[in-house]
Amino acid sequence: MAGMTWLVFVAAALLEVGGVALIRVGLRGENLPLVLGGAGVLASYGLLINTMRWDFTRLLGVYVAVFALASAIVGRFAFNDRPSATTYLGLALLLAGAAVMQRGT
């Protein structure tokens, strides 16, 4: 995969995680503008990720692993989540699966 593809994946993951985080904070604080802003950020994620010229299965299969990694990082540092060992194991399996999919033709 080219470097630009990884850049798009990282940007998309940050948009998706950021949008969900905005909605989460907005709902917990009864802040409708944050919820709507989060929905807009999620829409921009959908537009960005679909600019990739891969087949849909491979695109989202690899992206899921990038998203999972971004979610774990944001959850840990923004929401002070403490993932379990099984969460880390699942993340490792997702990343391994993405590596297999990425190598496919």
CSV table of C-alpha atoms in Angstrom, one decimal:
chain,number,residue,atom,x,y,z
A,1,MET,CA,0.0,0.0,0.0
A,2,ALA,CA,1.3,3.4,-0.9
A,3,GLY,CA,2.1,6.0,1.8
A,4,MET,CA,-0.8,8.2,0.6
A,5,THR,CA,-3.3,5.3,1.3
A,6,TRP,CA,-2.1,5.0,4.9
A,7,LEU,CA,-2.4,8.8,5.3
A,8,VAL,CA,-6.0,8.6,4.1
A,9,PHE,CA,-6.7,5.7,6.5
A,10,VAL,CA,-5.2,7.5,9.5
A,11,ALA,CA,-7.2,10.7,8.6
A,12,ALA,CA,-10.4,8.7,8.1
A,13,ALA,CA,-9.9,6.9,11.4
A,14,LEU,CA,-9.4,10.2,13.2
A,15,LEU,CA,-12.5,11.6,11.6
A,16,GLU,CA,-14.6,8.5,12.5
A,17,VAL,CA,-13.3,8.3,16.1
A,18,GLY,CA,-13.5,12.0,16.5
A,19,GLY,CA,-17.1,12.1,15.2
A,20,VAL,CA,-18.2,9.3,17.6
A,21,ALA,CA,-16.4,11.0,20.5
A,22,LEU,CA,-18.2,14.3,19.8
A,23,ILE,CA,-21.6,12.5,19.7
A,24,ARG,CA,-20.7,10.7,22.9
A,25,VAL,CA,-19.7,13.8,24.8
A,26,GLY,CA,-22.7,15.7,23.3
A,27,LEU,CA,-25.2,13.1,24.4
A,28,ARG,CA,-23.8,12.8,27.9
A,29,GLY,CA,-23.9,16.6,28.3
A,30,GLU,CA,-27.2,17.1,26.4
A,31,ASN,CA,-25.4,19.3,23.9
A,32,LEU,CA,-27.2,19.1,20.5
A,33,PRO,CA,-24.6,21.2,18.6
A,34,LEU,CA,-21.9,18.7,19.6
A,35,VAL,CA,-24.1,15.8,18.5
A,36,LEU,CA,-24.7,17.5,15.1
A,37,GLY,CA,-21.1,18.4,14.7
A,38,GLY,CA,-20.2,14.8,15.3
A,39,ALA,CA,-22.6,13.7,12.7
A,40,GLY,CA,-21.0,16.1,10.2
A,41,VAL,CA,-17.5,14.7,11.1
A,42,LEU,CA,-18.8,11.2,10.5
A,43,ALA,CA,-20.2,12.2,7.1
A,44,SER,CA,-16.8,13.6,6.2
A,45,TYR,CA,-15.2,10.3,7.2
A,46,GLY,CA,-17.6,8.4,4.8
A,47,LEU,CA,-16.7,10.7,2.0
A,48,LEU,CA,-13.0,10.5,2.6
A,49,ILE,CA,-12.7,6.7,3.0
A,50,ASN,CA,-14.7,6.2,-0.2
A,51,THR,CA,-12.1,8.1,-2.3
A,52,MET,CA,-9.9,5.0,-2.2
A,53,ARG,CA,-9.9,3.0,-5.5
A,54,TRP,CA,-9.9,-0.5,-3.9
A,55,ASP,CA,-12.5,-3.1,-3.9
A,56,PHE,CA,-14.9,-2.4,-1.1
A,57,THR,CA,-14.2,-5.6,1.0
A,58,ARG,CA,-10.5,-5.1,1.0
A,59,LEU,CA,-10.8,-1.4,1.7
A,60,LEU,CA,-13.0,-1.7,4.7
A,61,GLY,CA,-11.3,-4.9,5.9
A,62,VAL,CA,-8.0,-3.2,6.2
A,63,TYR,CA,-9.6,0.0,7.4
A,64,VAL,CA,-11.3,-1.7,10.3
A,65,ALA,CA,-7.9,-2.6,11.8
A,66,VAL,CA,-6.7,1.0,11.5
A,67,PHE,CA,-10.0,2.2,13.1
A,68,ALA,CA,-9.7,-0.3,15.9
A,69,LEU,CA,-6.1,0.9,16.7
A,70,ALA,CA,-7.2,4.6,16.6
A,71,SER,CA,-10.2,3.8,18.9
A,72,ALA,CA,-8.0,2.1,21.4
A,73,ILE,CA,-5.6,5.0,21.5
A,74,VAL,CA,-8.3,7.7,21.8
A,75,GLY,CA,-10.3,5.6,24.3
A,76,ARG,CA,-7.2,5.3,26.5
A,77,PHE,CA,-6.0,8.9,26.4
A,78,ALA,CA,-9.2,10.9,25.8
A,79,PHE,CA,-11.6,8.8,27.9
A,80,ASN,CA,-9.2,7.2,30.3
A,81,ASP,CA,-10.4,3.7,29.3
A,82,ARG,CA,-8.3,0.8,30.6
A,83,PRO,CA,-8.5,-1.9,27.9
A,84,SER,CA,-8.2,-5.5,29.0
A,85,ALA,CA,-5.7,-8.0,27.8
A,86,THR,CA,-8.3,-9.6,25.6
A,87,THR,CA,-9.0,-6.2,24.0
A,88,TYR,CA,-5.3,-6.0,23.1
A,89,LEU,CA,-5.3,-9.6,21.8
A,90,GLY,CA,-8.3,-8.8,19.6
A,91,LEU,CA,-6.6,-5.7,18.3
A,92,ALA,CA,-3.5,-7.8,17.5
A,93,LEU,CA,-5.6,-10.3,15.6
A,94,LEU,CA,-7.3,-7.5,13.6
A,95,LEU,CA,-3.9,-6.0,12.7
A,96,ALA,CA,-2.6,-9.4,11.7
A,97,GLY,CA,-5.7,-9.9,9.5
A,98,ALA,CA,-5.3,-6.5,7.9
A,99,ALA,CA,-1.7,-7.4,7.1
A,100,VAL,CA,-2.9,-10.6,5.3
A,101,MET,CA,-5.5,-8.6,3.4
A,102,GLN,CA,-3.1,-5.9,2.4
A,103,ARG,CA,-0.7,-8.5,0.9
A,104,GLY,CA,-3.5,-10.0,-1.1
A,105,THR,CA,-3.9,-9.2,-4.8
